[in-house]
Amino acid sequence: MPAYARPEVVELAGHEDHVAATRLLADIWGTTPESSPIPADLLASIAHAGGCVLGAITAGGDLAGVTVGIAGGPGADSIYSLIAAVSSVEAGKGVGRALKFGQRDWALERGANRILWTFDPLIRRNAHFNLNKLGARVTEYIRDYYPPMHDAINRGDRPDRFYAEWRLDEAPPAQESPDAEDAVPPALEQGPHGAPSIPAFPASDTVRVWIPQDIEAMRRADAELALQWRLAARQVFEHAFTLGYRPTRLGSDGAYRLTRTGD
């Protein structure tokens, strides 16, 4: 694996920085700058109000990624991460990790001990990063977390989300062996022709929920099949959460491990 220079994570405070961040977000989400997920004027307001507006800067001075967070209510011990995004050119170079740990440092310096955010449960790379690398906990599965979204990534999909909590004083979980993964019964798996298959929910304290390798590519190639996976995952996750199961990690086989907890 090639070695990459770690980007510098800095606060984005000026209008030029906010405009550049907005343009980067628009490029990632496939929108015009005017329809960026977070416009420059809002970034300016968040920064001026004391919010977390950070950028990852490469050795060449380019903006490689952006993360934005806001505080909870007065006296809250957490911040809510609105967005975290990395340029496609810089993907796989540690930019996302640098941004997230930059946000962690920012939060700890201001007395917060948790960072909260949502992520799409069908995107494997996000699940791997959030659960396996950071050790975040998924506390809720929320159907239609957002109103209908019209960007190139989410258009036509159901915006269901996992709600994640990263406790900043905890270490990431230890990884289990592949042998342990093979013994876990499935609650959602791939059936014929790539369609989802939902077996009877296993009588086990840990179950496996498989998700497609690249749901974003599937949405572009076969929107109907991608929707089938969304609705199947919704059915399984909602049922599992009702029974007290929570995702603990993503296995090397591309399946979540959901464990019955006492929470």
XYZ file of N, CA and C in Angstrom:
789
model
N 0.858 -1.197 0.000
C 0.000 0.000 0.000
C 0.891 1.243 0.000
N 0.638 2.199 -0.901
C 1.486 3.394 -0.942
C 1.316 4.242 0.299
N 2.396 4.954 0.666
C 2.343 5.850 1.823
C 1.910 7.232 1.354
N 0.995 7.841 2.081
C 0.500 9.166 1.739
C 0.827 10.122 2.869
N 1.116 11.362 2.497
C 1.349 12.386 3.512
C 0.031 12.706 4.200
N 0.043 12.750 5.525
C -1.182 13.047 6.270
C -1.577 14.498 6.028
N -2.843 14.755 5.680
C -3.254 16.144 5.451
C -3.308 16.921 6.754
N -3.180 18.228 6.645
C -3.318 19.102 7.806
C -4.794 19.470 7.952
N -5.323 19.326 9.149
C -6.721 19.666 9.413
C -6.759 21.017 10.105
N -7.474 21.961 9.493
C -7.502 23.336 9.995
C -8.942 23.824 10.050
N -9.193 24.843 10.851
C -10.504 25.479 10.862
C -10.644 26.358 9.622
N -11.803 26.296 9.004
C -12.097 27.120 7.834
C -12.867 28.346 8.310
N -12.212 29.492 8.277
C -12.788 30.681 8.919
C -13.181 31.783 7.946
N -12.538 31.861 6.789
C -12.790 32.967 5.867
C -13.779 32.627 4.776
N -14.299 33.662 4.119
C -15.289 33.443 3.072
C -14.741 32.611 1.916
N -13.488 32.828 1.554
C -12.906 32.044 0.465
C -12.883 30.565 0.825
N -12.552 30.265 2.087
C -12.547 28.876 2.545
C -13.946 28.281 2.492
N -14.942 29.070 2.898
C -16.312 28.555 2.921
C -16.835 28.316 1.513
N -16.503 29.190 0.598
C -16.916 28.997 -0.796
C -16.248 27.756 -1.374
N -14.956 27.578 -1.084
C -14.241 26.394 -1.573
C -14.839 25.115 -0.992
N -15.204 25.161 0.294
C -15.806 23.989 0.934
C -17.154 23.660 0.306
N -17.949 24.688 0.053
C -19.253 24.483 -0.574
C -19.105 23.876 -1.962
N -18.138 24.353 -2.723
C -17.917 23.812 -4.067
C -17.480 22.353 -4.002
N -16.634 22.020 -3.024
C -16.196 20.636 -2.876
C -17.375 19.730 -2.519
N -18.210 20.170 -1.593
C -19.373 19.380 -1.209
C -20.333 19.201 -2.391
N -20.521 20.258 -3.164
C -21.387 20.164 -4.334
C -20.836 19.153 -5.341
N -19.540 19.153 -5.528
C -18.908 18.219 -6.458
C -19.091 16.783 -5.980
N -18.932 16.544 -4.689
C -19.063 15.193 -4.137
C -20.498 14.701 -4.244
N -21.461 15.577 -3.969
C -22.872 15.179 -3.977
C -23.516 15.298 -5.364
N -22.764 15.806 -6.333
C -23.286 15.878 -7.689
C -24.352 16.935 -7.878
N -24.164 18.094 -7.259
C -25.115 19.196 -7.394
C -24.384 20.428 -7.920
N -25.133 21.475 -8.214
C -24.531 22.764 -8.504
C -24.082 23.396 -7.190
N -23.144 24.341 -7.218
C -22.755 25.017 -5.978
C -23.934 25.671 -5.264
N -24.907 26.139 -6.020
C -26.081 26.779 -5.418
C -26.942 25.778 -4.638
N -26.822 24.491 -4.981
C -27.602 23.445 -4.315
C -26.718 22.553 -3.450
N -25.562 23.053 -3.072
C -24.634 22.290 -2.242
C -25.305 21.848 -0.949
N -24.931 20.679 -0.400
C -25.520 20.236 0.869
C -25.451 21.266 1.987
N -24.366 22.048 2.019
C -24.264 23.151 2.981
C -23.738 24.376 2.236
N -24.549 25.419 2.058
C -24.102 26.601 1.316
C -23.074 27.408 2.101
N -22.350 28.240 1.380
C -21.259 29.004 1.985
C -21.751 29.962 3.059
N -22.923 30.566 2.865
C -23.408 31.500 3.877
C -23.724 30.790 5.190
N -24.235 29.553 5.099
C -24.501 28.793 6.317
C -23.203 28.367 6.992
N -22.205 27.984 6.205
C -20.901 27.664 6.785
C -20.337 28.858 7.542
N -20.472 30.052 6.957
C -19.982 31.256 7.619
C -20.701 31.477 8.946
N -22.009 31.253 8.960
C -22.775 31.436 10.187
C -22.386 30.417 11.246
N -22.226 29.160 10.832
C -21.841 28.111 11.784
C -20.475 28.416 12.385
N -19.527 28.803 11.537
C -18.187 29.114 12.031
C -18.218 30.299 12.988
N -18.964 31.347 12.632
C -19.019 32.543 13.472
C -19.697 32.263 14.810
N -20.642 31.319 14.816
C -21.351 30.973 16.045
C -20.562 30.008 16.924
N -19.351 29.633 16.491
C -18.522 28.740 17.284
C -18.655 27.285 16.925
N -19.259 26.996 15.784
C -19.388 25.615 15.345
C -18.091 25.081 14.780
N -18.105 23.800 14.462
C -16.919 23.096 13.980
C -16.946 23.045 12.457
N -16.090 23.827 11.815
C -15.974 23.838 10.360
C -14.507 23.595 10.032
N -14.183 22.358 9.650
C -12.794 21.950 9.451
C -12.565 21.502 8.018
N -11.355 21.738 7.547
C -10.949 21.273 6.238
C -9.644 20.520 6.317
N -9.477 19.543 5.443
C -8.223 18.801 5.329
C -7.459 19.353 4.135
N -6.248 19.820 4.393
C -5.433 20.467 3.361
C -4.253 19.570 3.003
N -4.088 19.286 1.716
C -2.986 18.435 1.268
C -1.669 19.208 1.319
N -0.568 18.475 1.127
C 0.754 19.098 1.107
C 0.852 20.128 -0.023
N 0.068 19.943 -1.070
C 0.072 20.892 -2.175
C -0.864 22.071 -1.985
N -1.533 22.127 -0.831
C -2.411 23.250 -0.534
C -3.840 23.105 -1.015
N -4.226 21.902 -1.476
C -5.587 21.691 -1.969
C -6.519 21.267 -0.837
N -7.779 21.673 -0.946
C -8.795 21.244 0.014
C -9.237 19.838 -0.367
N -8.951 18.871 0.521
C -9.216 17.463 0.223
C -10.481 16.952 0.870
N -10.967 17.625 1.913
C -12.148 17.146 2.621
C -12.659 18.183 3.580
N -13.900 18.007 3.993
C -14.569 18.973 4.871
C -15.394 18.208 5.895
N -15.429 18.699 7.118
C -16.377 18.206 8.095
C -16.956 19.384 8.868
N -18.236 19.282 9.191
C -18.946 20.375 9.851
C -19.740 19.796 11.017
N -19.642 20.451 12.183
C -20.381 19.996 13.345
C -20.974 21.159 14.110
N -22.063 20.884 14.802
C -22.712 21.905 15.624
C -22.906 21.343 17.024
N -23.020 22.229 18.013
C -23.224 21.808 19.392
C -24.678 21.448 19.625
N -24.908 20.676 20.683
C -26.269 20.385 21.091
C -26.838 21.568 21.857
N -27.797 21.319 22.722
C -28.388 22.382 23.519
C -27.396 22.925 24.535
N -27.745 24.004 25.216
C -26.855 24.595 26.219
C -26.387 23.553 27.238
N -25.074 23.515 27.445
C -24.509 22.574 28.403
C -24.379 21.154 27.895
N -24.636 20.926 26.600
C -24.569 19.568 26.059
C -23.133 19.054 26.091
N -23.001 17.736 26.249
C -21.672 17.122 26.267
C -21.324 16.506 24.915
N -22.061 16.887 23.856
C -21.842 16.288 22.546
C -21.895 17.343 21.455
N -21.332 16.990 20.300
C -21.552 17.772 19.093
C -22.173 16.853 18.049
N -22.929 17.451 17.141
C -23.562 16.701 16.070
C -22.809 17.001 14.781
N -22.300 15.960 14.152
C -21.550 16.110 12.909
C -22.527 16.123 11.739
N -22.691 17.290 11.128
C -23.634 17.445 10.025
C -23.172 16.735 8.762
N -21.873 16.786 8.525
C -21.370 16.250 7.261
C -19.880 15.980 7.396
N -19.413 14.988 6.673
C -17.985 14.698 6.545
C -17.785 14.127 5.149
N -16.933 14.731 4.369
C -16.810 14.331 2.973
C -15.384 14.509 2.494
N -14.983 13.628 1.584
C -13.623 13.625 1.048
C -13.702 13.651 -0.475
N -12.862 14.456 -1.083
C -12.776 14.512 -2.542
C -12.467 13.132 -3.112
N -13.076 12.803 -4.236
C -12.819 11.499 -4.849
C -11.349 11.334 -5.221
N -10.682 12.437 -5.519
C -9.260 12.379 -5.878
C -8.419 11.949 -4.687
N -8.868 12.283 -3.483
C -8.096 11.999 -2.278
C -8.633 10.809 -1.487
N -9.625 10.117 -2.018
C -10.200 8.972 -1.313
C -9.151 7.885 -1.109
N -9.209 7.210 0.026
C -8.290 6.121 0.318
C -6.924 6.553 0.785
N -6.761 7.828 1.109
C -5.458 8.346 1.534
C -5.443 8.789 2.992
N -6.439 8.380 3.753
C -6.457 8.726 5.165
C -7.061 10.078 5.481
N -7.676 10.712 4.482
C -8.242 12.042 4.711
C -9.438 11.968 5.650
N -10.309 10.972 5.440
C -11.477 10.836 6.300
C -11.096 10.619 7.750
N -10.103 9.796 7.977
C -9.637 9.547 9.347
C -9.070 10.820 9.956
N -8.277 11.551 9.166
C -7.695 12.803 9.678
C -8.790 13.794 10.049
N -9.820 13.895 9.208
C -10.930 14.805 9.496
C -11.663 14.401 10.768
N -11.935 13.105 10.895
C -12.719 12.652 12.049
C -11.939 12.846 13.344
N -10.650 12.571 13.319
C -9.866 12.763 14.534
C -9.590 14.245 14.786
N -9.573 15.055 13.725
C -9.521 16.497 13.921
C -10.778 16.996 14.605
N -11.918 16.454 14.206
C -13.184 16.808 14.845
C -13.198 16.319 16.301
N -12.629 15.152 16.534
C -12.527 14.628 17.901
C -11.719 15.579 18.780
N -10.551 16.017 18.287
C -9.721 16.951 19.059
C -10.486 18.240 19.338
N -11.172 18.732 18.312
C -11.950 19.966 18.449
C -12.997 19.801 19.551
N -13.686 18.673 19.560
C -14.737 18.432 20.550
C -14.157 18.326 21.961
N -13.089 17.574 22.119
C -12.500 17.386 23.444
C -11.974 18.707 24.013
N -11.405 19.540 23.153
C -10.899 20.841 23.610
C -12.013 21.728 24.144
N -13.246 21.451 23.741
C -14.385 22.274 24.159
C -15.292 21.556 25.162
N -14.790 20.487 25.738
C -15.500 19.820 26.816
C -16.537 18.796 26.403
N -16.622 18.468 25.118
C -17.566 17.436 24.666
C -16.891 16.070 24.724
N -17.645 15.052 25.024
C -17.078 13.702 25.050
C -17.791 12.728 24.110
N -18.701 13.243 23.278
C -19.377 12.403 22.293
C -19.564 13.173 20.990
N -19.474 12.451 19.882
C -19.845 13.004 18.581
C -20.958 12.125 18.023
N -22.015 12.762 17.539
C -23.187 12.079 17.014
C -23.314 12.363 15.522
N -23.771 11.391 14.759
C -24.026 11.617 13.333
C -24.881 10.474 12.786
N -25.291 10.622 11.544
C -26.012 9.548 10.874
C -25.196 9.056 9.688
N -25.481 7.809 9.280
C -24.887 7.316 8.028
C -25.828 6.286 7.411
N -25.687 6.130 6.111
C -26.511 5.196 5.348
C -26.074 3.771 5.693
N -26.957 2.955 6.252
C -26.554 1.597 6.649
C -26.203 0.682 5.486
N -26.523 1.083 4.257
C -26.219 0.239 3.106
C -24.873 0.548 2.464
N -24.135 1.521 2.981
C -22.832 1.850 2.393
C -21.740 1.182 3.224
N -21.134 0.166 2.642
C -20.179 -0.659 3.383
C -18.987 0.125 3.926
N -18.392 0.975 3.092
C -17.168 1.647 3.530
C -17.432 2.528 4.744
N -18.607 3.146 4.796
C -18.947 3.980 5.952
C -19.164 3.121 7.189
N -19.835 1.990 7.008
C -20.054 1.085 8.139
C -18.719 0.576 8.688
N -17.824 0.184 7.798
C -16.508 -0.315 8.229
C -15.743 0.765 8.987
N -15.740 1.967 8.445
C -15.005 3.057 9.089
C -15.621 3.408 10.441
N -16.922 3.590 10.469
C -17.575 4.057 11.698
C -17.552 3.015 12.813
N -17.831 1.760 12.469
C -17.907 0.721 13.492
C -16.557 0.076 13.777
N -15.868 -0.348 12.730
C -14.625 -1.099 12.930
C -13.437 -0.220 13.268
N -13.339 0.920 12.618
C -12.178 1.780 12.815
C -12.339 2.731 13.996
N -13.489 3.385 14.088
C -13.698 4.360 15.162
C -14.269 3.727 16.430
N -15.028 2.664 16.273
C -15.697 2.090 17.426
C -16.956 2.831 17.818
N -17.587 3.509 16.856
C -18.859 4.189 17.133
C -19.947 3.153 17.395
N -20.982 3.576 18.129
C -22.112 2.712 18.422
C -23.329 3.199 17.646
N -24.059 2.270 17.080
C -25.332 2.613 16.435
C -26.422 2.483 17.483
N -27.127 3.569 17.733
C -28.151 3.577 18.785
C -29.571 3.530 18.238
N -29.759 3.920 16.959
C -31.112 3.930 16.388
C -31.057 3.608 14.896
N -32.136 3.009 14.407
C -32.388 2.931 12.971
C -33.593 3.831 12.714
N -33.413 4.846 11.862
C -34.466 5.842 11.669
C -34.941 5.803 10.216
N -36.192 5.430 10.031
C -36.788 5.406 8.699
C -37.004 6.835 8.207
N -36.650 7.099 6.945
C -36.863 8.415 6.324
C -36.343 9.538 7.225
N -35.077 9.434 7.603
C -34.485 10.440 8.487
C -34.549 11.833 7.872
N -34.327 11.901 6.564
C -34.394 13.171 5.845
C -35.652 13.228 4.989
N -36.099 14.430 4.618
C -37.106 14.530 3.553
C -36.508 13.996 2.254
N -37.326 13.824 1.200
C -36.775 13.351 -0.076
C -35.570 14.194 -0.502
N -34.517 13.511 -0.946
C -33.265 14.174 -1.315
C -33.095 14.079 -2.830
N -32.517 15.132 -3.426
C -32.481 15.226 -4.879
C -31.070 15.334 -5.444
N -30.065 15.068 -4.619
C -28.700 15.081 -5.134
C -28.431 13.793 -5.903
N -27.270 13.749 -6.564
C -26.961 12.610 -7.433
C -26.762 11.321 -6.648
N -26.396 11.416 -5.380
C -26.159 10.212 -4.574
C -27.467 9.606 -4.081
N -28.391 10.443 -3.609
C -29.573 9.960 -2.893
C -30.873 10.016 -3.680
N -30.859 10.606 -4.858
C -32.089 10.810 -5.617
C -32.816 9.493 -5.854
N -34.119 9.472 -5.522
C -34.937 8.293 -5.761
C -34.848 7.226 -4.689
N -34.003 7.424 -3.694
C -33.827 6.431 -2.643
C -34.617 6.819 -1.401
N -34.757 5.899 -0.464
C -35.361 6.177 0.832
C -34.233 6.547 1.799
N -34.268 7.732 2.392
C -33.131 8.186 3.218
C -33.179 7.627 4.644
N -33.219 6.287 4.776
C -33.112 5.666 6.092
C -31.673 5.800 6.578
N -31.515 5.941 7.896
C -30.180 6.163 8.442
C -29.982 5.445 9.776
N -28.721 5.064 10.026
C -28.289 4.689 11.363
C -27.892 5.966 12.100
N -28.223 6.026 13.381
C -27.792 7.136 14.238
C -26.633 6.622 15.078
N -25.474 7.260 14.938
C -24.240 6.778 15.556
C -23.782 7.697 16.674
N -23.163 7.089 17.669
C -22.588 7.815 18.793
C -21.139 7.354 18.969
N -20.223 8.281 18.910
C -18.799 7.986 19.126
C -18.406 8.529 20.493
N -18.169 7.633 21.398
C -17.740 8.023 22.732
C -16.233 8.205 22.703
N -15.800 9.418 22.916
C -14.429 9.799 22.609
C -13.411 9.246 23.586
N -13.867 8.698 24.705
C -12.926 8.130 25.674
C -12.850 6.607 25.579
N -13.422 6.025 24.509
C -13.405 4.577 24.343
C -12.551 4.172 23.149
N -11.904 3.018 23.261
C -11.092 2.478 22.176
C -11.971 1.679 21.221
N -11.558 1.540 19.955
C -12.316 0.715 19.009
C -12.403 -0.723 19.504
N -13.449 -1.453 19.110
C -13.622 -2.826 19.575
C -12.591 -3.770 18.968
N -12.303 -4.851 19.683
C -11.412 -5.879 19.149
C -12.116 -6.627 18.029
N -11.350 -7.067 17.039
C -11.926 -7.779 15.902
C -11.991 -9.278 16.177
N -13.066 -9.925 15.720
C -13.204 -11.362 15.857
C -12.546 -12.064 14.675
N -12.282 -13.343 14.850
C -11.639 -14.120 13.795
C -12.652 -14.481 12.712
N -12.180 -14.780 11.482
C -13.104 -15.205 10.424
C -13.905 -16.449 10.797
N -13.330 -17.354 11.597
C -14.055 -18.553 12.006
C -15.296 -18.186 12.794
N -15.170 -17.181 13.667
C -16.331 -16.757 14.450
C -17.398 -16.156 13.540
N -16.975 -15.463 12.490
C -17.933 -14.870 11.559
C -18.750 -15.948 10.862
N -18.111 -17.043 10.458
C -18.799 -18.073 9.697
C -19.906 -18.757 10.498
N -19.812 -18.726 11.816
C -20.769 -19.440 12.653
C -22.026 -18.628 12.935
N -22.077 -17.382 12.492
C -23.207 -16.509 12.817
C -24.330 -16.718 11.801
N -25.567 -16.994 12.243
C -26.663 -17.240 11.297
C -27.157 -15.957 10.639
N -27.667 -16.045 9.396
C -28.089 -14.852 8.662
C -29.511 -14.415 8.982
N -29.701 -13.078 9.008
C -31.043 -12.494 9.075
C -31.392 -11.804 7.764
N -30.362 -11.532 6.943
C -30.541 -10.987 5.594
C -29.350 -11.446 4.782
N -29.606 -11.984 3.603
C -28.524 -12.476 2.756
C -28.865 -12.264 1.291
N -27.888 -12.512 0.441
C -28.092 -12.360 -0.994
C -28.722 -13.621 -1.562
N -29.819 -13.430 -2.293
C -30.506 -14.555 -2.893
C -30.229 -14.653 -4.382
N -31.077 -15.350 -5.123
C -30.893 -15.507 -6.570
C -30.902 -14.161 -7.302
N -30.033 -14.050 -8.309
C -29.957 -12.866 -9.166
C -29.617 -11.598 -8.374
N -28.957 -11.775 -7.235
C -28.520 -10.614 -6.458
C -29.590 -9.963 -5.624
N -30.777 -10.525 -5.588
C -31.871 -9.937 -4.810
C -31.718 -10.291 -3.335
N -32.297 -9.481 -2.458
C -32.221 -9.792 -1.030
C -33.093 -10.988 -0.671
N -32.641 -11.751 0.312
C -33.397 -12.890 0.813
C -33.464 -12.781 2.333
N -34.680 -12.857 2.880
C -34.880 -12.706 4.320
C -35.328 -14.046 4.898
N -34.432 -14.793 5.546
C -34.847 -16.039 6.192
C -35.600 -15.745 7.489
N -36.111 -16.788 8.114
C -36.712 -16.619 9.438
C -35.661 -16.055 10.386
N -36.067 -15.099 11.219
C -35.089 -14.446 12.087
C -34.490 -15.481 13.041
N -33.151 -15.578 13.085
C -32.508 -16.639 13.871
C -32.719 -16.475 15.377
N -32.770 -17.614 16.050
C -32.818 -17.616 17.517
C -31.381 -17.638 18.020
N -30.723 -16.506 17.916
C -29.309 -16.397 18.265
C -29.050 -15.009 18.834
N -28.080 -14.914 19.737
C -27.752 -13.613 20.319
C -27.014 -12.715 19.334
N -26.434 -13.302 18.268
C -25.756 -12.534 17.223
C -26.239 -13.027 15.872
N -26.579 -12.093 14.988
C -27.052 -12.454 13.652
C -26.262 -11.671 12.606
N -26.329 -12.155 11.367
C -25.619 -11.547 10.252
C -26.605 -10.868 9.327
N -26.306 -9.610 8.937
C -27.124 -8.869 7.974
C -26.206 -8.425 6.842
N -26.304 -9.124 5.702
C -25.428 -8.847 4.561
C -25.958 -7.651 3.780
N -25.042 -6.809 3.287
C -25.429 -5.677 2.443
C -24.590 -5.694 1.169
N -25.088 -5.133 0.072
C -24.351 -5.159 -1.195
C -22.985 -4.494 -1.095
N -22.083 -4.944 -1.947
C -20.722 -4.424 -1.928
C -20.677 -2.940 -2.277
N -21.509 -2.508 -3.234
C -21.501 -1.103 -3.654
C -22.930 -0.700 -4.003
N -23.679 -0.283 -3.003
C -25.075 0.071 -3.220
C -25.208 1.312 -4.094
N -24.220 2.203 -4.062
C -24.292 3.412 -4.888
C -24.199 3.061 -6.367
N -23.298 2.140 -6.717
C -23.207 1.688 -8.111
C -24.474 0.940 -8.512
N -25.038 0.172 -7.582
C -26.274 -0.549 -7.869
C -27.412 0.422 -8.146
N -27.487 1.523 -7.397
C -28.550 2.505 -7.638
C -28.480 3.040 -9.058
N -27.255 3.270 -9.533
C -27.093 3.812 -10.887
C -27.425 2.767 -11.953
N -27.057 1.510 -11.685
C -27.230 0.464 -12.696
C -28.611 -0.174 -12.663
N -29.189 -0.308 -11.460
C -30.469 -1.006 -11.319
C -31.189 -0.435 -10.099
N -31.889 0.670 -10.307
C -32.538 1.363 -9.190
C -33.582 0.488 -8.508
N -34.256 -0.363 -9.267
C -35.287 -1.228 -8.680
C -34.669 -2.238 -7.718
N -33.553 -2.841 -8.121
C -32.873 -3.797 -7.246
C -32.345 -3.104 -5.994
N -31.775 -1.908 -6.159
C -31.281 -1.159 -5.006
C -32.411 -0.848 -4.038
N -33.592 -0.509 -4.561
C -34.734 -0.236 -3.691
C -35.171 -1.509 -2.953
N -35.092 -2.648 -3.620
C -35.408 -3.903 -2.941
C -34.506 -4.108 -1.726
N -33.219 -3.802 -1.894
C -32.285 -3.946 -0.779
C -32.593 -2.939 0.323
N -32.969 -1.736 -0.040
C -33.315 -0.733 0.967
C -34.492 -1.209 1.815
N -35.525 -1.678 1.153
C -36.736 -2.065 1.875
C -36.522 -3.350 2.675
N -35.717 -4.265 2.136
C -35.420 -5.492 2.884
C -34.594 -5.166 4.127
N -33.593 -4.305 3.972
C -32.776 -3.920 5.120
C -33.627 -3.194 6.154
N -34.526 -2.342 5.690
C -35.420 -1.634 6.599
C -36.230 -2.636 7.431
N -36.803 -3.632 6.753
C -37.615 -4.629 7.458
C -36.793 -5.365 8.511
N -35.594 -5.791 8.143
C -34.771 -6.580 9.060
C -34.239 -5.726 10.203
N -33.727 -4.551 9.886
C -33.177 -3.701 10.949
C -34.263 -3.263 11.930
N -35.407 -2.854 11.431
C -36.466 -2.418 12.349
C -36.906 -3.556 13.266
N -37.019 -4.746 12.716
C -37.392 -5.901 13.538
C -36.298 -6.205 14.565
N -35.038 -6.193 14.105
C -33.933 -6.509 15.010
C -33.814 -5.485 16.142
N -33.968 -4.214 15.811
C -33.869 -3.183 16.842
C -34.996 -3.339 17.862
N -36.180 -3.714 17.399
C -37.297 -3.935 18.318
C -36.977 -5.051 19.312
N -36.208 -6.044 18.864
C -35.840 -7.174 19.718
C -34.622 -6.886 20.591
N -34.023 -5.696 20.436
C -32.876 -5.339 21.262
C -31.521 -5.594 20.649
N -31.482 -5.879 19.326
C -30.198 -6.069 18.645
C -29.640 -4.725 18.194
N -28.308 -4.622 18.191
C -27.632 -3.438 17.678
C -26.409 -3.873 16.864
N -26.087 -3.144 15.776
C -24.878 -3.465 15.013
C -23.632 -3.197 15.844
N -22.699 -4.138 15.817
C -21.441 -3.958 16.547
C -20.243 -3.805 15.621
N -20.328 -4.358 14.417
C -19.226 -4.234 13.462
C -19.687 -4.720 12.101
N -18.835 -4.510 11.105
C -19.071 -5.056 9.770
C -18.020 -6.121 9.540
N -18.454 -7.339 9.232
C -17.515 -8.429 9.017
C -16.802 -8.338 7.682
N -15.744 -9.131 7.539
C -14.979 -9.143 6.292
C -15.784 -9.720 5.135
N -16.907 -10.371 5.451
C -17.786 -10.917 4.417
C -18.816 -9.901 3.932
N -18.758 -8.656 4.432
C -19.693 -7.623 4.003
C -21.024 -7.663 4.722
N -21.063 -8.333 5.853
C -22.302 -8.426 6.625
C -22.115 -7.812 8.004
N -23.127 -7.060 8.443
C -23.132 -6.559 9.811
C -23.244 -7.728 10.780
N -22.676 -7.553 11.962
C -22.961 -8.418 13.091
C -23.856 -7.624 14.043
N -25.062 -8.125 14.251
C -26.006 -7.508 15.181
C -26.067 -8.385 16.420
N -25.846 -7.771 17.578
C -25.813 -8.502 18.836
C -26.904 -7.988 19.748
N -27.563 -8.904 20.419
C -28.589 -8.519 21.378
C -27.911 -7.874 22.583
N -28.333 -6.659 22.903
C -27.712 -5.909 23.990
C -28.721 -5.682 25.102
N -28.209 -5.139 26.197
C -29.069 -4.801 27.315
C -29.471 -3.346 27.337
N -29.113 -2.589 26.256
C -29.422 -1.151 26.213
C -30.921 -0.914 26.081
